mmCIF file of C-alpha atoms in Angstrom:
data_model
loop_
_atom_site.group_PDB
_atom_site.id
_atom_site.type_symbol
_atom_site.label_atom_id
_atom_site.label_comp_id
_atom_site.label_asym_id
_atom_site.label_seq_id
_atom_site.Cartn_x
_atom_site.Cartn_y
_atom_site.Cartn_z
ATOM 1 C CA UNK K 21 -3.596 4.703 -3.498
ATOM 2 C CA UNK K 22 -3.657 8.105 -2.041
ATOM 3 C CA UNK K 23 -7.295 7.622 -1.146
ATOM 4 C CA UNK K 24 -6.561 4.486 0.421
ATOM 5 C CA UNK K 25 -3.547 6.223 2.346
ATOM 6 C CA UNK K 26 -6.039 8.546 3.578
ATOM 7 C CA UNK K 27 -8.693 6.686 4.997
ATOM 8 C CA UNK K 28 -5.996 3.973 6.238
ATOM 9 C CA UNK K 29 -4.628 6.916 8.679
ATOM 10 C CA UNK K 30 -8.031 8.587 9.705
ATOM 11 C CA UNK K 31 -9.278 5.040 10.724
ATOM 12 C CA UNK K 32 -6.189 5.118 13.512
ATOM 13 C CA UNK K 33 -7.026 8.409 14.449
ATOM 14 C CA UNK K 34 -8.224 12.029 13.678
ATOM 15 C CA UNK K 35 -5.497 14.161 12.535
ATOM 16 C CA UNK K 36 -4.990 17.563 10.796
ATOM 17 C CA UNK K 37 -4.367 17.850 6.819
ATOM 18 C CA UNK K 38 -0.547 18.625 7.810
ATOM 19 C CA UNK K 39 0.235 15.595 9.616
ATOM 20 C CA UNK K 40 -1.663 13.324 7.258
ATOM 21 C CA UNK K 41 0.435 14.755 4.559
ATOM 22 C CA UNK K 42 3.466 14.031 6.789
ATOM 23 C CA UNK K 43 2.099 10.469 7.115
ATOM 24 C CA UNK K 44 1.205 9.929 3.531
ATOM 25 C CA UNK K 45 4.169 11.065 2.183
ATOM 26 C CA UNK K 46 6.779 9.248 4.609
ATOM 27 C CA UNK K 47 4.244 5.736 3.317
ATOM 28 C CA UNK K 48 4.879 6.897 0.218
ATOM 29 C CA UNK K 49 8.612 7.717 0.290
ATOM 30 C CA UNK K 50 10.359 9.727 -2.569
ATOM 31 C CA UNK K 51 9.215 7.217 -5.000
ATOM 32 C CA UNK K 52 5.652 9.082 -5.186
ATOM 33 C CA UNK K 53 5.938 12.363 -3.043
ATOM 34 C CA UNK K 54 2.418 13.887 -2.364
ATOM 35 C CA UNK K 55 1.705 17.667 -2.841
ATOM 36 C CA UNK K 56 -0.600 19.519 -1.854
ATOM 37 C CA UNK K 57 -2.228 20.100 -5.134
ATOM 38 C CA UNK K 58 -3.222 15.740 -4.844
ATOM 39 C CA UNK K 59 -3.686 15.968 -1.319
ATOM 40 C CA UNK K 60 -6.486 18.268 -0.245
ATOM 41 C CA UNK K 61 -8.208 17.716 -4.005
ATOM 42 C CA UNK K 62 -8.510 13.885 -2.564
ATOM 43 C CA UNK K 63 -9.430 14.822 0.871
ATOM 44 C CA UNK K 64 -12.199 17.197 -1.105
ATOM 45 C CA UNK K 65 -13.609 14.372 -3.195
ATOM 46 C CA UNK K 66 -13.705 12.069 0.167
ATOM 47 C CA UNK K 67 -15.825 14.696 2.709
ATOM 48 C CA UNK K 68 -17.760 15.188 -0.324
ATOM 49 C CA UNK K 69 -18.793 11.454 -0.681
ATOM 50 C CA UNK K 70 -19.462 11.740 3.205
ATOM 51 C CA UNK K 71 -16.128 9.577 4.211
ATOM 52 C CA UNK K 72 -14.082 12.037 6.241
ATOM 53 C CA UNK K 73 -15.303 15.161 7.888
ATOM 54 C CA UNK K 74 -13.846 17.817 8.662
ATOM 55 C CA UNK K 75 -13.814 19.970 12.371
ATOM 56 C CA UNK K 76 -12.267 23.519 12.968
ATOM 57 C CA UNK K 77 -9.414 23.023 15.244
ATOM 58 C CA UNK K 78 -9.820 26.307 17.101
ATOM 59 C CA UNK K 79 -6.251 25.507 18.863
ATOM 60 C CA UNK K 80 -4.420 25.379 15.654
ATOM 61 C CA UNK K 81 -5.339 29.158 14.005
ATOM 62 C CA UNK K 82 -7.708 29.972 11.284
ATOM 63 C CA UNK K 83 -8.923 27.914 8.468
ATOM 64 C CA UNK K 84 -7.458 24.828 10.457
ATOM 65 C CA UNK K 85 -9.236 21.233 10.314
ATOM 66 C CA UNK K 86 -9.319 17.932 12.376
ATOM 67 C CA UNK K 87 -9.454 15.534 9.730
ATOM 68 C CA UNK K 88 -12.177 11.891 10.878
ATOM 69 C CA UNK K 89 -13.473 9.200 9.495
ATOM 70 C CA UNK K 90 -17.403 8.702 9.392
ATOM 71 C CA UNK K 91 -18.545 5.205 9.681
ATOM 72 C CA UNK K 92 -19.015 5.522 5.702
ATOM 73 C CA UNK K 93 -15.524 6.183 5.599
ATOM 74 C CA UNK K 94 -14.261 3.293 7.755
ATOM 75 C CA UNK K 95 -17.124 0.852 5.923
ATOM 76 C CA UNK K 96 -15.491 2.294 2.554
ATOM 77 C CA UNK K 97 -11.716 1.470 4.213
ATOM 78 C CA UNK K 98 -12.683 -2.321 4.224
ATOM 79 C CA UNK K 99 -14.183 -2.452 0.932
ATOM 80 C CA UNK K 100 -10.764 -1.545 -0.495
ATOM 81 C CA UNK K 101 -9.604 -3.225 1.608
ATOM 82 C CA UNK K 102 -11.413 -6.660 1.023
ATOM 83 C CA UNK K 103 -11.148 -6.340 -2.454
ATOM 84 C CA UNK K 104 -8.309 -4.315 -4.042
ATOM 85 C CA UNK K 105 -8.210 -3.086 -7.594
ATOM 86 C CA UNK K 106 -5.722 -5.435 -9.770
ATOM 87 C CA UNK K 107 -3.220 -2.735 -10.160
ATOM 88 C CA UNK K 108 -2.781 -2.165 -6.806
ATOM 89 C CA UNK K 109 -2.100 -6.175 -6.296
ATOM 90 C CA UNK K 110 0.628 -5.877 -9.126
ATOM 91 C CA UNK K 111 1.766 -2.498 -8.470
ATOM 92 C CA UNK K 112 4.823 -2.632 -5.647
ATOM 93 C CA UNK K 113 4.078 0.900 -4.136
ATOM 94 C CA UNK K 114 0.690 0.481 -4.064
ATOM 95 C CA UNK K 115 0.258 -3.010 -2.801
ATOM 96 C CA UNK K 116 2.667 -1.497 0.004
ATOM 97 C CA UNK K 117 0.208 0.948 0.750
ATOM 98 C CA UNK K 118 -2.471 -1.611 0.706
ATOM 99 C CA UNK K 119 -0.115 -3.930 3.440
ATOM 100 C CA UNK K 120 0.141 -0.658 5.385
ATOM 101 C CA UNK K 121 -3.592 -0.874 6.396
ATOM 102 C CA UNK K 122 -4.695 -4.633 5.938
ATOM 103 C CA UNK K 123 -4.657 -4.912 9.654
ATOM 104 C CA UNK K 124 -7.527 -3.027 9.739
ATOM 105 C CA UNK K 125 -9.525 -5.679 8.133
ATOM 106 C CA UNK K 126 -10.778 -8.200 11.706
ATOM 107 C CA UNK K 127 -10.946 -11.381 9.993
ATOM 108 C CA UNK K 128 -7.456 -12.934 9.482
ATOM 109 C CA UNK K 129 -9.066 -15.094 6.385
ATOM 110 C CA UNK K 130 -9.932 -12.097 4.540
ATOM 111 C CA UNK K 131 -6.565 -10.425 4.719
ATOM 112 C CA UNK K 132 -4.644 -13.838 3.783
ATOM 113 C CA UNK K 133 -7.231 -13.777 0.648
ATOM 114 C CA UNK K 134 -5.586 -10.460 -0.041
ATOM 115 C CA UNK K 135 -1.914 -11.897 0.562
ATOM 116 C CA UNK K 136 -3.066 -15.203 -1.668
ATOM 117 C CA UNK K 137 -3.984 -12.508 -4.471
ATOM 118 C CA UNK K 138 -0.599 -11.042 -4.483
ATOM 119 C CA UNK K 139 1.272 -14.447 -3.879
ATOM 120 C CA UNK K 140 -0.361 -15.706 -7.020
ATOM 121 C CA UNK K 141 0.527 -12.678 -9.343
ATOM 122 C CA UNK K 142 4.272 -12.738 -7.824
ATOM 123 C CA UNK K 143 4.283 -16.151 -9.146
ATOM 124 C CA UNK K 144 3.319 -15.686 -12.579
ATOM 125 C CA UNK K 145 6.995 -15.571 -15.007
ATOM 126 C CA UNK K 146 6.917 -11.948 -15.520
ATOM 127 C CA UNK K 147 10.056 -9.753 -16.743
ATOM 128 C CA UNK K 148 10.957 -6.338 -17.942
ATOM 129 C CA UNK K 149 12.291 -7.370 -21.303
ATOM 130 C CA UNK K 150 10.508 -10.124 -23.336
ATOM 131 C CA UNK K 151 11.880 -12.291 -26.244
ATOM 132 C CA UNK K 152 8.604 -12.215 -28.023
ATOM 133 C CA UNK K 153 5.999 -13.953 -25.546
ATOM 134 C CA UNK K 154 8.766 -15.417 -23.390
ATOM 135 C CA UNK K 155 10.250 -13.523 -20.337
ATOM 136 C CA UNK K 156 14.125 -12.894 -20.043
ATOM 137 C CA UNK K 157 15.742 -13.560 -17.106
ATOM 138 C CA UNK K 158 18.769 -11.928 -16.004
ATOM 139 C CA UNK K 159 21.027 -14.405 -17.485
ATOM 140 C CA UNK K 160 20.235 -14.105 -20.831
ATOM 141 C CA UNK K 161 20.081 -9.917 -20.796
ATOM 142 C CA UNK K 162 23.475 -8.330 -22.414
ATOM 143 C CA UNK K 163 22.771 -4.828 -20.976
ATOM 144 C CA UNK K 164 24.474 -4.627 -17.512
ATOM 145 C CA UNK K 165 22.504 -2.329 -16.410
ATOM 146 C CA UNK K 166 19.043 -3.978 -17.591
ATOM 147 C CA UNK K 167 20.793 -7.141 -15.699
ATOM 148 C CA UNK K 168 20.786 -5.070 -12.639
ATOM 149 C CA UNK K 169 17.546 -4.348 -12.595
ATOM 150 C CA UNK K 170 16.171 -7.552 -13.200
ATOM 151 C CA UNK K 171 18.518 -9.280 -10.475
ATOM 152 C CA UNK K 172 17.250 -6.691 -7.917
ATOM 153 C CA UNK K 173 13.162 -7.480 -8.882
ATOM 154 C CA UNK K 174 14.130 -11.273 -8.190
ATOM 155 C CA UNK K 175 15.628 -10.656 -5.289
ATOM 156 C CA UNK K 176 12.791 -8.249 -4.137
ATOM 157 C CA UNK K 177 10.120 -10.672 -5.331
ATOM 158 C CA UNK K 178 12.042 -13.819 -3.783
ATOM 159 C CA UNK K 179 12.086 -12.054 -0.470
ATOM 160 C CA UNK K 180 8.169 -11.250 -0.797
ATOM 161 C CA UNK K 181 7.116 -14.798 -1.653
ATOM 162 C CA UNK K 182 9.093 -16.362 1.161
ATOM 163 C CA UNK K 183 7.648 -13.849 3.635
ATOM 164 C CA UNK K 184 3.861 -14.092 1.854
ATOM 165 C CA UNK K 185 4.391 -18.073 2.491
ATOM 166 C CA UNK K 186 5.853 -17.642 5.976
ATOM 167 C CA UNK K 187 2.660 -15.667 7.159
ATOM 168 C CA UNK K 188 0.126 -17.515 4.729
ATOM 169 C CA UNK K 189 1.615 -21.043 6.197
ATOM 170 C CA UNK K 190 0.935 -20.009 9.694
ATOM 171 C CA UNK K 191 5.044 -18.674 10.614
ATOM 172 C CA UNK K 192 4.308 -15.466 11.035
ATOM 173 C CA UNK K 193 1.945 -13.495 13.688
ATOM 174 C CA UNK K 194 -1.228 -12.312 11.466
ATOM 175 C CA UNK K 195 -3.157 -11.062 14.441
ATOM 176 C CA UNK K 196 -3.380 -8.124 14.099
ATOM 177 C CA UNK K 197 0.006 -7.331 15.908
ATOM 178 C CA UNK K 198 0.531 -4.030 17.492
ATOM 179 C CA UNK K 199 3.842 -2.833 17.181
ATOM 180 C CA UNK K 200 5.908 0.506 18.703
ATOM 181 C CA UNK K 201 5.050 3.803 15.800
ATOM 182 C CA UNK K 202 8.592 4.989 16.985
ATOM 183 C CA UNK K 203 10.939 2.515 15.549
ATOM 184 C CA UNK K 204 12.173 2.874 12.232
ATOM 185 C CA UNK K 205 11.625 -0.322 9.686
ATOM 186 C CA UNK K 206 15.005 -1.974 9.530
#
């Protein structure tokens, strides 16, 4: 995920290890906050492999970089892109960060395969709390608190599908839509 984070922001744009920590991290809310001990280690392991290189940013002081993606980089982007790892289809945080940057893919059928992928596992009965094989709902969960959290997950995943059917149906712009970076998401 915080690879993917990484290479999702350099394709927009060089930037300095500061601000892509800034970036990162507000993607990532407090849910997963990124440090600087996972940071620059991943940004390490990436220039290594040849995806991002680094420039001395004379204008900012000593020992400060420009952060870019080489064309590895951005061909490496829409790998991950293309074809995302299972857990980050099931995972919520990281299929957000994986939304975050599907734009970048250019052909609208391979980011509604992506979409399909996560439509289908959002599908699938699932639940925190299991009665052997058999998934609990809600309803049939004593602890108010367990309740809670399984009403909030349908409501979640309820809003997801309708929106992943809305767009995958044709309702909703997929073209690569540009929208303002200053406005808050509502």
């Amino acid at each position: 995920m915080l690879e993917l984070a990484i290479l999702g922001f350099l394709a927009e744009g060089s930037l300095p290890g500061h601000e892509l920590r800034r970036r990162v991290s507000q993607l990532t809310g407090y849910t997963r906050p990124v440090s600087d001990g996972s940071l620059y280690p991943a940004i390490n392991r990436l220039a290594k492999a040849d995806l991002l290189e680094r420039c001395a940013d004379p204008g900012a002081g000593p020992a400060r970089y420009e952060l870019s993606l080489t064309d590895a980089g951005h061909t490496e982007l829409l790998k991950r892109l293309r074809k995302p790892a299972d857990h980050e289809i099931t995972d919520f945080t990281r299929f957000f960060t994986v939304l975050a940057f599907l734009s970048h893919l250019p052909d609208v059928s391979e980011q509604h395969a992506v979409l399909r992928r996560r439509l289908e596992f959002l599908e699938e009965p699932a639940s925190f709390f299991y009665s052997g094989d058999r998934p609990l709902r809600a309803e049939e969960v004593p602890d108010l608190y367990r309740r809670g959290m399984l009403l909030t997950a349908r409501a979640i995943s309820s809003a997801e599908r309708a929106w992943l059917h809305r767009v995958l149906d044709g309702g909703e712009l997929t073209e690569n839509a540009s929208f303002p970076l200053d406005e808050p998401a509502s």
